[in-house]
């Protein structure tokens, strides 16, 4: 499965440069769409995005202009020659978008979290194997759900299939609107090595100032492209106004991005990687040793009818190691998480001993 995925490329779009998809969060009026599109095209953007049907969390918000927006998209394509992209959430959306000649479809984060909706879209895509489709990550950090959604589209015959990393929602206020949780797209890439991955810094950052740093970071992480929201008058946008850029600001940001060369010699890197591999080996051996000792302690506790977790001891370990981490130049928060995970595994081992499993 997935071995025969194809890259998402378009005639006239340089396949050696990051794929750039830009345009407003939503199509609002014909003037707004064309004004934005003309400016983007003049700056060399080749793929134009706009939401026609907007999934909003709260009812009463702007829910998109619907079908008439597709006519404006046709106008954009005719006038600027840009390829067009929109979000689909139902089979009706797929049919209408394809009938209107939309060149690329994407599936939003709320839809990607719903297997019924994904299947509905997949069924509508059957027979349209040439259409490129991008699947955003589900709102919740669940890689299996993301891969499951991608698989449904793959099973419908789509091979120009990619993923959009737009971050994951978290409870409470954070720097990012949606947390990057880079380990998830990294694992997606490991599981499906030839999948195109596009980053959406707009929905990830939620704020204009974050678009540039997130875009650079995502390129450094090896993504294949960027989807960025742009509006001719961002402050007046009917949706996501805080995160949209003017086409000119997008241009400045894109021009400043450093695209890493994947072809440079990796000789020095390979020596460093050998060091890393040795460190990982040592780490694993030490961890295995620690777990063996934890088991011995568990046996002792069982024989002496003692409780598994002694809160004071746990507290002492945590405080001591976090402090030590700091003096070694390690991030104490990171160390806290590592120690918590190690301690949790030790407790689990001891618990299964108590239950007589091991
Ligand atoms: C969008 O791209 O405008 C959108 C609704 O994004 P997401 O599905 O990532 O929230
Ligand atoms: Mn948006």
mmCIF file of C-alpha atoms and ligand atoms in Angstrom:
data_model
loop_
_atom_site.group_PDB
_atom_site.id
_atom_site.type_symbol
_atom_site.label_atom_id
_atom_site.label_comp_id
_atom_site.label_asym_id
_atom_site.label_seq_id
_atom_site.Cartn_x
_atom_site.Cartn_y
_atom_site.Cartn_z
ATOM 1 C CA UNK A 1 0.000 0.000 0.000
ATOM 2 C CA UNK A 2 1.090 3.586 -0.784
ATOM 3 C CA UNK A 3 4.174 2.464 -2.754
ATOM 4 C CA UNK A 4 2.752 3.860 -5.964
ATOM 5 C CA UNK A 5 1.914 7.346 -4.665
ATOM 6 C CA UNK A 6 2.855 10.087 -7.116
ATOM 7 C CA UNK A 7 4.248 13.519 -6.309
ATOM 8 C CA UNK A 8 1.837 16.429 -6.518
ATOM 9 C CA UNK A 9 3.149 18.456 -9.431
ATOM 10 C CA UNK A 10 1.548 20.664 -12.044
ATOM 11 C CA UNK A 11 2.762 21.646 -15.500
ATOM 12 C CA UNK A 12 4.516 25.009 -15.201
ATOM 13 C CA UNK A 13 5.163 24.637 -11.462
ATOM 14 C CA UNK A 14 8.848 24.007 -10.614
ATOM 15 C CA UNK A 15 8.961 20.543 -8.986
ATOM 16 C CA UNK A 16 12.296 21.375 -7.292
ATOM 17 C CA UNK A 17 10.869 24.264 -5.316
ATOM 18 C CA UNK A 18 8.416 24.000 -2.413
ATOM 19 C CA UNK A 19 4.834 23.812 -3.654
ATOM 20 C CA UNK A 20 3.138 27.088 -2.701
ATOM 21 C CA UNK A 21 -0.635 27.227 -2.374
ATOM 22 C CA UNK A 22 -1.960 30.633 -1.362
ATOM 23 C CA UNK A 23 -5.262 32.454 -1.234
ATOM 24 C CA UNK A 24 -7.956 33.537 1.175
ATOM 25 C CA UNK A 25 -9.395 31.438 3.939
ATOM 26 C CA UNK A 26 -12.770 32.004 2.262
ATOM 27 C CA UNK A 27 -14.113 33.260 -1.019
ATOM 28 C CA UNK A 28 -16.218 36.256 0.066
ATOM 29 C CA UNK A 29 -17.024 38.167 -3.108
ATOM 30 C CA UNK A 30 -15.950 38.095 -6.724
ATOM 31 C CA UNK A 31 -13.977 41.324 -6.231
ATOM 32 C CA UNK A 32 -12.135 40.078 -3.156
ATOM 33 C CA UNK A 33 -11.268 36.802 -4.861
ATOM 34 C CA UNK A 34 -10.032 38.363 -8.086
ATOM 35 C CA UNK A 35 -8.168 41.190 -6.386
ATOM 36 C CA UNK A 36 -6.282 38.704 -4.178
ATOM 37 C CA UNK A 37 -5.688 36.309 -7.068
ATOM 38 C CA UNK A 38 -4.339 38.993 -9.418
ATOM 39 C CA UNK A 39 -1.813 40.164 -6.837
ATOM 40 C CA UNK A 40 -0.713 36.621 -6.013
ATOM 41 C CA UNK A 41 -0.341 35.732 -9.682
ATOM 42 C CA UNK A 42 1.706 38.893 -10.269
ATOM 43 C CA UNK A 43 4.038 37.718 -7.493
ATOM 44 C CA UNK A 44 4.456 34.338 -9.151
ATOM 45 C CA UNK A 45 2.106 32.190 -7.067
ATOM 46 C CA UNK A 46 0.762 29.363 -9.219
ATOM 47 C CA UNK A 47 -1.824 27.620 -7.055
ATOM 48 C CA UNK A 48 -4.746 29.562 -5.614
ATOM 49 C CA UNK A 49 -6.745 28.385 -2.619
ATOM 50 C CA UNK A 50 -10.124 29.573 -1.349
ATOM 51 C CA UNK A 51 -12.718 27.985 0.914
ATOM 52 C CA UNK A 52 -16.172 27.878 -0.675
ATOM 53 C CA UNK A 53 -17.909 25.892 2.078
ATOM 54 C CA UNK A 54 -16.562 26.815 5.501
ATOM 55 C CA UNK A 55 -16.798 24.416 8.411
ATOM 56 C CA UNK A 56 -17.238 26.726 11.391
ATOM 57 C CA UNK A 57 -17.210 25.589 14.983
ATOM 58 C CA UNK A 58 -19.981 27.982 16.086
ATOM 59 C CA UNK A 59 -23.226 28.388 14.115
ATOM 60 C CA UNK A 60 -23.953 31.907 12.951
ATOM 61 C CA UNK A 61 -20.407 32.540 11.707
ATOM 62 C CA UNK A 62 -19.568 32.981 8.041
ATOM 63 C CA UNK A 63 -20.202 29.580 6.474
ATOM 64 C CA UNK A 64 -18.955 30.308 2.976
ATOM 65 C CA UNK A 65 -20.592 31.590 -0.192
ATOM 66 C CA UNK A 66 -21.354 28.140 -1.608
ATOM 67 C CA UNK A 67 -21.758 27.257 -5.276
ATOM 68 C CA UNK A 68 -21.494 30.777 -6.718
ATOM 69 C CA UNK A 69 -17.933 30.896 -5.369
ATOM 70 C CA UNK A 70 -17.013 28.170 -7.842
ATOM 71 C CA UNK A 71 -17.923 30.494 -10.715
ATOM 72 C CA UNK A 72 -15.535 33.095 -9.279
ATOM 73 C CA UNK A 73 -12.833 30.417 -9.028
ATOM 74 C CA UNK A 74 -13.359 29.689 -12.727
ATOM 75 C CA UNK A 75 -12.909 33.381 -13.377
ATOM 76 C CA UNK A 76 -9.640 33.390 -11.367
ATOM 77 C CA UNK A 77 -8.353 30.493 -13.405
ATOM 78 C CA UNK A 78 -9.343 32.096 -16.702
ATOM 79 C CA UNK A 79 -7.872 35.483 -15.877
ATOM 80 C CA UNK A 80 -4.672 34.551 -14.049
ATOM 81 C CA UNK A 81 -3.914 31.051 -15.320
ATOM 82 C CA UNK A 82 -3.439 29.880 -11.734
ATOM 83 C CA UNK A 83 -4.468 26.395 -10.689
ATOM 84 C CA UNK A 84 -7.342 26.421 -8.198
ATOM 85 C CA UNK A 85 -7.853 24.511 -4.952
ATOM 86 C CA UNK A 86 -10.744 24.251 -2.533
ATOM 87 C CA UNK A 87 -11.878 22.317 0.512
ATOM 88 C CA UNK A 88 -14.463 19.544 0.160
ATOM 89 C CA UNK A 89 -16.372 17.933 2.989
ATOM 90 C CA UNK A 90 -19.165 15.962 1.285
ATOM 91 C CA UNK A 91 -19.721 14.087 -1.970
ATOM 92 C CA UNK A 92 -21.821 17.039 -3.220
ATOM 93 C CA UNK A 93 -18.812 19.321 -2.720
ATOM 94 C CA UNK A 94 -16.561 16.909 -4.634
ATOM 95 C CA UNK A 95 -18.970 16.688 -7.559
ATOM 96 C CA UNK A 96 -19.540 20.448 -7.729
ATOM 97 C CA UNK A 97 -15.821 21.277 -7.412
ATOM 98 C CA UNK A 98 -14.797 18.798 -10.096
ATOM 99 C CA UNK A 99 -17.602 19.967 -12.413
ATOM 100 C CA UNK A 100 -16.267 23.518 -11.998
ATOM 101 C CA UNK A 101 -12.755 22.403 -12.994
ATOM 102 C CA UNK A 102 -11.087 22.882 -9.589
ATOM 103 C CA UNK A 103 -7.562 21.454 -9.947
ATOM 104 C CA UNK A 104 -6.769 20.328 -6.414
ATOM 105 C CA UNK A 105 -9.023 19.311 -3.546
ATOM 106 C CA UNK A 106 -8.227 19.294 0.127
ATOM 107 C CA UNK A 107 -10.078 17.805 3.044
ATOM 108 C CA UNK A 108 -10.274 19.906 6.203
ATOM 109 C CA UNK A 109 -9.191 18.983 9.700
ATOM 110 C CA UNK A 110 -12.718 18.569 11.065
ATOM 111 C CA UNK A 111 -13.733 16.328 8.175
ATOM 112 C CA UNK A 112 -10.527 14.260 8.324
ATOM 113 C CA UNK A 113 -11.453 13.310 11.891
ATOM 114 C CA UNK A 114 -14.677 11.674 10.668
ATOM 115 C CA UNK A 115 -14.367 8.286 8.896
ATOM 116 C CA UNK A 116 -17.960 8.441 7.547
ATOM 117 C CA UNK A 117 -17.308 11.788 5.866
ATOM 118 C CA UNK A 118 -13.949 10.540 4.537
ATOM 119 C CA UNK A 119 -15.652 7.501 3.006
ATOM 120 C CA UNK A 120 -18.383 9.688 1.499
ATOM 121 C CA UNK A 121 -15.715 11.852 -0.170
ATOM 122 C CA UNK A 122 -13.715 8.807 -1.258
ATOM 123 C CA UNK A 123 -16.819 7.317 -2.943
ATOM 124 C CA UNK A 124 -17.345 10.544 -4.900
ATOM 125 C CA UNK A 125 -13.686 10.565 -5.985
ATOM 126 C CA UNK A 126 -13.866 7.071 -7.468
ATOM 127 C CA UNK A 127 -13.405 7.375 -11.227
ATOM 128 C CA UNK A 128 -11.505 10.685 -10.897
ATOM 129 C CA UNK A 129 -8.088 9.113 -10.325
ATOM 130 C CA UNK A 130 -6.146 12.063 -11.739
ATOM 131 C CA UNK A 131 -7.336 14.603 -9.192
ATOM 132 C CA UNK A 132 -4.701 15.569 -6.627
ATOM 133 C CA UNK A 133 -6.053 15.409 -3.072
ATOM 134 C CA UNK A 134 -4.526 16.663 0.176
ATOM 135 C CA UNK A 135 -5.776 15.428 3.543
ATOM 136 C CA UNK A 136 -5.307 17.758 6.504
ATOM 137 C CA UNK A 137 -4.435 16.241 9.825
ATOM 138 C CA UNK A 138 -7.458 15.612 12.047
ATOM 139 C CA UNK A 139 -7.931 18.249 14.770
ATOM 140 C CA UNK A 140 -6.901 15.743 17.425
ATOM 141 C CA UNK A 141 -3.374 14.316 17.485
ATOM 142 C CA UNK A 142 -4.276 10.856 16.231
ATOM 143 C CA UNK A 143 -1.942 9.559 13.537
ATOM 144 C CA UNK A 144 -3.965 6.405 12.896
ATOM 145 C CA UNK A 145 -7.047 8.515 12.162
ATOM 146 C CA UNK A 146 -5.015 10.625 9.724
ATOM 147 C CA UNK A 147 -3.549 7.590 7.980
ATOM 148 C CA UNK A 148 -6.979 5.896 7.953
ATOM 149 C CA UNK A 149 -8.449 8.914 6.148
ATOM 150 C CA UNK A 150 -5.586 8.974 3.649
ATOM 151 C CA UNK A 151 -6.079 5.252 3.075
ATOM 152 C CA UNK A 152 -9.782 5.712 2.247
ATOM 153 C CA UNK A 153 -8.837 8.234 -0.473
ATOM 154 C CA UNK A 154 -6.056 5.923 -1.699
ATOM 155 C CA UNK A 155 -8.543 3.040 -1.915
ATOM 156 C CA UNK A 156 -10.689 5.199 -4.210
ATOM 157 C CA UNK A 157 -7.789 5.167 -6.691
ATOM 158 C CA UNK A 158 -6.245 8.589 -5.976
ATOM 159 C CA UNK A 159 -2.456 8.453 -6.328
ATOM 160 C CA UNK A 160 -1.590 12.156 -6.336
ATOM 161 C CA UNK A 161 -2.284 12.058 -2.657
ATOM 162 C CA UNK A 162 -0.698 14.232 -0.003
ATOM 163 C CA UNK A 163 -1.100 15.415 3.557
ATOM 164 C CA UNK A 164 -1.364 18.867 5.100
ATOM 165 C CA UNK A 165 0.140 19.393 8.526
ATOM 166 C CA UNK A 166 -1.909 22.189 10.143
ATOM 167 C CA UNK A 167 -1.243 21.399 13.788
ATOM 168 C CA UNK A 168 -3.392 19.860 16.502
ATOM 169 C CA UNK A 169 -5.793 21.554 18.863
ATOM 170 C CA UNK A 170 -5.034 21.627 22.557
ATOM 171 C CA UNK A 171 -7.111 22.771 25.480
ATOM 172 C CA UNK A 172 -6.313 26.234 26.835
ATOM 173 C CA UNK A 173 -4.321 29.157 25.473
ATOM 174 C CA UNK A 174 -0.993 28.472 23.795
ATOM 175 C CA UNK A 175 1.500 30.219 21.566
ATOM 176 C CA UNK A 176 0.159 28.368 18.544
ATOM 177 C CA UNK A 177 -3.486 28.158 17.527
ATOM 178 C CA UNK A 178 -2.775 24.498 16.775
ATOM 179 C CA UNK A 179 0.276 22.786 18.220
ATOM 180 C CA UNK A 180 2.759 21.496 15.594
ATOM 181 C CA UNK A 181 3.556 18.222 17.410
ATOM 182 C CA UNK A 182 6.238 17.589 14.791
ATOM 183 C CA UNK A 183 6.705 13.975 15.826
ATOM 184 C CA UNK A 184 3.332 13.169 14.230
ATOM 185 C CA UNK A 185 4.108 14.303 10.645
ATOM 186 C CA UNK A 186 7.616 12.880 11.071
ATOM 187 C CA UNK A 187 6.074 9.505 11.913
ATOM 188 C CA UNK A 188 3.611 9.889 9.018
ATOM 189 C CA UNK A 189 6.592 10.400 6.707
ATOM 190 C CA UNK A 190 8.338 7.346 8.157
ATOM 191 C CA UNK A 191 5.225 5.230 7.580
ATOM 192 C CA UNK A 192 4.481 6.631 4.085
ATOM 193 C CA UNK A 193 7.900 7.790 2.796
ATOM 194 C CA UNK A 194 6.776 8.993 -0.622
ATOM 195 C CA UNK A 195 3.790 11.064 0.490
ATOM 196 C CA UNK A 196 3.806 14.794 -0.279
ATOM 197 C CA UNK A 197 3.571 16.775 2.941
ATOM 198 C CA UNK A 198 2.496 20.411 2.906
ATOM 199 C CA UNK A 199 2.574 22.618 5.998
ATOM 200 C CA UNK A 200 -0.188 25.109 6.733
ATOM 201 C CA UNK A 201 1.480 27.705 8.982
ATOM 202 C CA UNK A 202 -1.669 29.878 8.896
ATOM 203 C CA UNK A 203 -3.893 27.516 10.864
ATOM 204 C CA UNK A 204 -0.945 26.313 12.933
ATOM 205 C CA UNK A 205 0.135 29.772 14.065
ATOM 206 C CA UNK A 206 -3.206 31.545 13.974
ATOM 207 C CA UNK A 207 -1.305 34.847 13.896
ATOM 208 C CA UNK A 208 0.425 36.728 11.093
ATOM 209 C CA UNK A 209 3.727 37.082 12.971
ATOM 210 C CA UNK A 210 4.106 33.327 13.198
ATOM 211 C CA UNK A 211 3.746 32.562 9.487
ATOM 212 C CA UNK A 212 7.372 33.274 8.616
ATOM 213 C CA UNK A 213 9.071 31.343 11.467
ATOM 214 C CA UNK A 214 6.743 28.345 11.101
ATOM 215 C CA UNK A 215 7.253 28.265 7.325
ATOM 216 C CA UNK A 216 11.035 28.226 7.741
ATOM 217 C CA UNK A 217 10.836 25.620 10.484
ATOM 218 C CA UNK A 218 8.633 23.369 8.371
ATOM 219 C CA UNK A 219 11.011 23.602 5.389
ATOM 220 C CA UNK A 220 13.876 22.747 7.738
ATOM 221 C CA UNK A 221 11.834 19.719 8.793
ATOM 222 C CA UNK A 222 11.645 18.673 5.141
ATOM 223 C CA UNK A 223 8.086 19.461 4.085
ATOM 224 C CA UNK A 224 7.367 19.629 0.354
ATOM 225 C CA UNK A 225 5.210 22.718 0.328
ATOM 226 C CA UNK A 226 3.274 25.444 2.099
ATOM 227 C CA UNK A 227 -0.385 26.421 2.139
ATOM 228 C CA UNK A 228 -0.709 30.015 3.319
ATOM 229 C CA UNK A 229 -3.806 32.165 3.729
ATOM 230 C CA UNK A 230 -3.722 35.519 1.905
ATOM 231 C CA UNK A 231 -6.347 38.213 1.544
ATOM 232 C CA UNK A 232 -6.369 41.539 -0.299
ATOM 233 C CA UNK A 233 -7.593 43.212 2.914
ATOM 234 C CA UNK A 234 -6.800 40.758 5.748
ATOM 235 C CA UNK A 235 -8.224 42.779 8.639
ATOM 236 C CA UNK A 236 -11.636 42.817 6.973
ATOM 237 C CA UNK A 237 -11.635 39.090 6.194
ATOM 238 C CA UNK A 238 -14.867 37.319 7.162
ATOM 239 C CA UNK A 239 -12.942 34.335 8.567
ATOM 240 C CA UNK A 240 -9.501 33.859 10.104
ATOM 241 C CA UNK A 241 -8.621 37.563 9.781
ATOM 242 C CA UNK A 242 -5.765 37.418 12.329
ATOM 243 C CA UNK A 243 -3.745 34.949 10.334
ATOM 244 C CA UNK A 244 -4.154 36.144 6.748
ATOM 245 C CA UNK A 245 -1.363 38.019 4.970
ATOM 246 C CA UNK A 246 -1.498 40.521 2.146
ATOM 247 C CA UNK A 247 -0.127 39.051 -1.097
ATOM 248 C CA UNK A 248 2.843 41.438 -0.818
ATOM 249 C CA UNK A 249 3.705 40.308 2.691
ATOM 250 C CA UNK A 250 3.498 36.725 1.537
ATOM 251 C CA UNK A 251 5.935 37.585 -1.215
ATOM 252 C CA UNK A 252 8.418 39.065 1.262
ATOM 253 C CA UNK A 253 8.148 35.982 3.467
ATOM 254 C CA UNK A 254 8.535 33.540 0.576
ATOM 255 C CA UNK A 255 11.571 35.361 -0.785
ATOM 256 C CA UNK A 256 13.296 35.240 2.598
ATOM 257 C CA UNK A 257 12.792 31.491 3.060
ATOM 258 C CA UNK A 258 15.870 29.310 2.909
ATOM 259 C CA UNK A 259 15.253 26.113 0.982
ATOM 260 C CA UNK A 260 17.660 23.481 2.270
ATOM 261 C CA UNK A 261 19.617 21.557 -0.288
ATOM 262 C CA UNK A 262 18.877 17.846 -0.068
ATOM 263 C CA UNK A 263 21.763 17.034 -2.393
ATOM 264 C CA UNK A 264 24.702 18.300 -0.307
ATOM 265 C CA UNK A 265 27.268 15.777 0.844
ATOM 266 C CA UNK A 266 26.245 14.036 4.033
ATOM 267 C CA UNK A 267 29.742 12.795 4.940
ATOM 268 C CA UNK A 268 30.142 14.909 8.074
ATOM 269 C CA UNK A 269 26.593 14.206 8.963
ATOM 270 C CA UNK A 270 27.128 10.474 8.806
ATOM 271 C CA UNK A 271 29.957 10.637 11.390
ATOM 272 C CA UNK A 272 27.690 12.613 13.684
ATOM 273 C CA UNK A 273 24.888 10.151 13.064
ATOM 274 C CA UNK A 274 27.174 7.304 14.115
ATOM 275 C CA UNK A 275 27.740 9.129 17.402
ATOM 276 C CA UNK A 276 24.006 9.526 17.829
ATOM 277 C CA UNK A 277 23.478 5.825 17.127
ATOM 278 C CA UNK A 278 26.041 4.942 19.793
ATOM 279 C CA UNK A 279 24.325 7.249 22.290
ATOM 280 C CA UNK A 280 20.973 5.639 21.483
ATOM 281 C CA UNK A 281 22.474 2.197 22.055
ATOM 282 C CA UNK A 282 23.806 3.218 25.435
ATOM 283 C CA UNK A 283 20.509 4.833 26.339
ATOM 284 C CA UNK A 284 18.610 1.662 25.502
ATOM 285 C CA UNK A 285 20.986 -0.583 27.409
ATOM 286 C CA UNK A 286 20.790 1.669 30.460
ATOM 287 C CA UNK A 287 17.003 1.778 30.221
ATOM 288 C CA UNK A 288 16.823 -2.019 30.019
ATOM 289 C CA UNK A 289 19.054 -2.240 33.100
ATOM 290 C CA UNK A 290 16.907 0.258 34.979
ATOM 291 C CA UNK A 291 13.748 -1.726 34.192
ATOM 292 C CA UNK A 292 15.372 -4.976 35.366
ATOM 293 C CA UNK A 293 16.201 -3.313 38.696
ATOM 294 C CA UNK A 294 12.664 -1.900 38.900
ATOM 295 C CA UNK A 295 11.372 -5.452 38.568
ATOM 296 C CA UNK A 296 13.655 -6.655 41.368
ATOM 297 C CA UNK A 297 12.340 -3.861 43.563
ATOM 298 C CA UNK A 298 8.803 -4.895 42.583
ATOM 299 C CA UNK A 299 9.466 -8.480 43.726
ATOM 300 C CA UNK A 300 10.822 -7.180 47.009
ATOM 301 C CA UNK A 301 7.784 -4.946 47.544
ATOM 302 C CA UNK A 302 5.427 -7.828 46.786
ATOM 303 C CA UNK A 303 7.216 -10.174 49.207
ATOM 304 C CA UNK A 304 7.084 -7.524 51.928
ATOM 305 C CA UNK A 305 3.514 -6.547 51.197
ATOM 306 C CA UNK A 306 4.463 -2.949 50.358
ATOM 307 C CA UNK A 307 2.647 -0.450 48.111
ATOM 308 C CA UNK A 308 4.133 0.065 44.650
ATOM 309 C CA UNK A 309 4.304 3.874 44.549
ATOM 310 C CA UNK A 310 5.882 5.723 47.420
ATOM 311 C CA UNK A 311 4.952 9.323 46.746
ATOM 312 C CA UNK A 312 7.836 10.847 48.706
ATOM 313 C CA UNK A 313 10.416 8.769 46.845
ATOM 314 C CA UNK A 314 8.857 9.664 43.475
ATOM 315 C CA UNK A 315 8.823 13.341 44.381
ATOM 316 C CA UNK A 316 12.457 13.180 45.411
ATOM 317 C CA UNK A 317 13.541 11.455 42.175
ATOM 318 C CA UNK A 318 11.708 14.016 40.049
ATOM 319 C CA UNK A 319 13.084 17.057 41.859
ATOM 320 C CA UNK A 320 16.634 15.765 41.962
ATOM 321 C CA UNK A 321 16.775 14.761 38.303
ATOM 322 C CA UNK A 322 15.103 17.895 36.998
ATOM 323 C CA UNK A 323 17.660 19.968 38.914
ATOM 324 C CA UNK A 324 20.503 17.828 37.622
ATOM 325 C CA UNK A 325 19.144 18.204 34.080
ATOM 326 C CA UNK A 326 19.337 21.961 34.420
ATOM 327 C CA UNK A 327 22.954 21.869 35.549
ATOM 328 C CA UNK A 328 23.769 19.676 32.528
ATOM 329 C CA UNK A 329 22.226 22.191 30.158
ATOM 330 C CA UNK A 330 19.176 20.029 29.444
ATOM 331 C CA UNK A 331 15.683 21.453 29.254
ATOM 332 C CA UNK A 332 14.115 20.681 32.679
ATOM 333 C CA UNK A 333 10.599 20.378 31.181
ATOM 334 C CA UNK A 334 11.870 17.785 28.736
ATOM 335 C CA UNK A 335 13.626 15.897 31.534
ATOM 336 C CA UNK A 336 10.442 15.956 33.596
ATOM 337 C CA UNK A 337 8.549 14.293 30.754
ATOM 338 C CA UNK A 338 11.288 11.690 30.266
ATOM 339 C CA UNK A 339 11.426 10.871 33.983
ATOM 340 C CA UNK A 340 7.649 10.666 34.161
ATOM 341 C CA UNK A 341 7.562 8.219 31.252
ATOM 342 C CA UNK A 342 10.338 6.076 32.754
ATOM 343 C CA UNK A 343 8.688 6.059 36.158
ATOM 344 C CA UNK A 344 5.314 5.172 34.644
ATOM 345 C CA UNK A 345 6.838 2.194 32.841
ATOM 346 C CA UNK A 346 8.542 1.015 36.057
ATOM 347 C CA UNK A 347 5.223 1.239 37.898
ATOM 348 C CA UNK A 348 3.475 -0.701 35.121
ATOM 349 C CA UNK A 349 6.123 -3.425 35.297
ATOM 350 C CA UNK A 350 5.708 -3.680 39.039
ATOM 351 C CA UNK A 351 1.926 -3.705 38.703
ATOM 352 C CA UNK A 352 2.029 -6.679 36.354
ATOM 353 C CA UNK A 353 4.365 -8.434 38.810
ATOM 354 C CA UNK A 354 1.814 -7.855 41.554
ATOM 355 C CA UNK A 355 -0.887 -9.271 39.321
ATOM 356 C CA UNK A 356 1.369 -12.296 38.832
ATOM 357 C CA UNK A 357 1.709 -11.783 35.060
ATOM 358 C CA UNK A 358 5.471 -11.491 34.866
HETATM 359 C C1 LIG B 1 -9.004 26.235 5.993
HETATM 360 O O1 LIG B 1 -8.047 25.770 5.357
HETATM 361 O O2 LIG B 1 -9.493 27.346 5.790
HETATM 362 C C2 LIG B 1 -9.529 25.449 7.134
HETATM 363 C C3 LIG B 1 -10.804 25.470 7.482
HETATM 364 O O3 LIG B 1 -8.562 24.778 7.755
HETATM 365 P P1 LIG B 1 -8.597 23.579 8.827
HETATM 366 O O4 LIG B 1 -9.424 22.487 8.230
HETATM 367 O O5 LIG B 1 -7.149 23.238 8.928
HETATM 368 O O6 LIG B 1 -9.140 24.126 10.119
HETATM 369 MN MN1 LIG B 2 -8.941 29.390 7.425
#
